[in-house]
Amino acid sequence: MRARAGMRFVAPNLAAVGLFLLFPLGFSLYLSVHSWDLFSPMRFVGLGNFRRLFDDPLFYIALRNTAMFTVLTLIPTVVISAGVAAALNRKLRGIGLFRTFAFLPLAASTVAMAVVWRFLFAADDGLINRALGVLGIGEVPWLSDPNWALVALSIVTVWKSVPFATVILLAAMQGVPENLYEAARIDGAGPWRRFRSITVPLIRGALSFVFVITIINTVQAFDQAYALTGGEGAPETGTYVLGIMLFQNAFRFYEVGYAAALAWVMFALLLVITVVQLWLSRREELS
């Protein structure tokens, strides 16, 4: 009787998982071995979409840009979020207000904030170039030069990613026993030594989680790239990342099967990176 009641309670959740997770996964895998333009009947092509993908020079351009974008985003996100979390992990009057300000970007729409950053990065009258001019630095072609455009996209993504990473790391830091810090102070350890020798080892799991989530978000990045530089990966192919390539093939060229194959390649790439990262973190914990 209890088992039946439990099944009735769980059934809606299982149905939702099947409808919104398992069915899309299975259907996308089915599409990846077919050629379909949304209008004509599907045509089975087997692994043709995957072979075509690995022969497509644009795929390697998108892969290279995504890799560079991931590196430019991952390192600043982890470093800045760790520093902000350490600064907010204090018992000071009004610290709650500073925590609120630090977490505000989490509530902002990604597309809306990318549009705002687009105005800030404007070459002639953008606020950032004006500030650089005051400092005696020349105008930077943030959104007109391919290399600078990828840097600008990384800056926007870091600004959006730091609050979430800070929340995770701050929660982990608050779980570190205070007596360890007190013992380190008695032994004469300074703030940096306490952070390096106590905080970092004890929040290694949270750091690993932040690494994995940040990599997943950068590989899947689309909305900020679309709003900041348009859906073409402009300028030239400077911001042509995997998310833009997926969008173009699915919704502009209507090559749905080809886009599905790309989606599964991205999934395999993320799966490998996640497994390797988890293996490395587990190995460090055992050593």
Phi, psi and omega in degrees: 000313179294323180297319178294319178297319178297319178296323178294323179290323184278336185306315179300321179293318178297320178296319179295318178297316179295320184285317188258352180236300185292316180296313177300322178297311180296320182291323178293323176295321177297318180294327186295341179253017178230156172255123186208135179246020179078346185244313180272163179298152178294147178232121182291128180235002180064232180269015182300320179297321180290319177296319178296322181297315183284351173262356184274118180296332178295330178297319181287329174295314179296321179294318178295314179298320180295320178296315178295318179298321179295316179295315181295336181265319187296309185297309178298324181298313182293315183294312182293316181295322177295318178294317179294318179297320178294322179291327181275349180274057181226154178259083181234155178292131179080009181295332178297325179293317178295324177296322179297315179297322181292332184264358183302320179303339178297331183273353184274144175291136182298317181293317181298314181290329177293324177295318178298316179296330178297320176291323179294328182272002181306139188291319188270311185238020179291146183297324182292315178292328175296317178295320177295324177297322177298325180278000179085014179261138183293169181294134180256127180280071188304313187249007179247345177255132184303319182290317180290330180296321178292324175295317178298318178297322178293320179299314179298317182292322176297316180300325180279329187274331186302315182302316180296315179297324179295319178301313181296312183290325178295319177298321178291320180295325179290347176270356178284128181301133182293332182295336176293319177293320180296319178295322179292321177298317180299324179282357177092013180285134178278178181302316181294319180295321178295319180294317184286323187265339182246305187294307185300313179298326184276348177248023183300322179297317178294321177297320178297319178297317179296320177302309185295313182296319180295318179297316179300315181295323181286321178294326181269004186302132177215307190299317180290326177292321180294315183287329185277317186235003180092168185276012181257356185076023182289163355286143188052243175240029185296325179241027178281086181262176184298324179296321177293319179297318178298315180297315182298313183292327183278317192244356175245316180266350179056037174259076189293319179297319178295319178294322177295321176297319177297320179298321180287329174294319176298319178298316179296320179297315179293323179297316179296314181298318180295315180297317179296317180296317178295322178294318179295317180294322178291324178294320179294323180293326181279339183279000000 
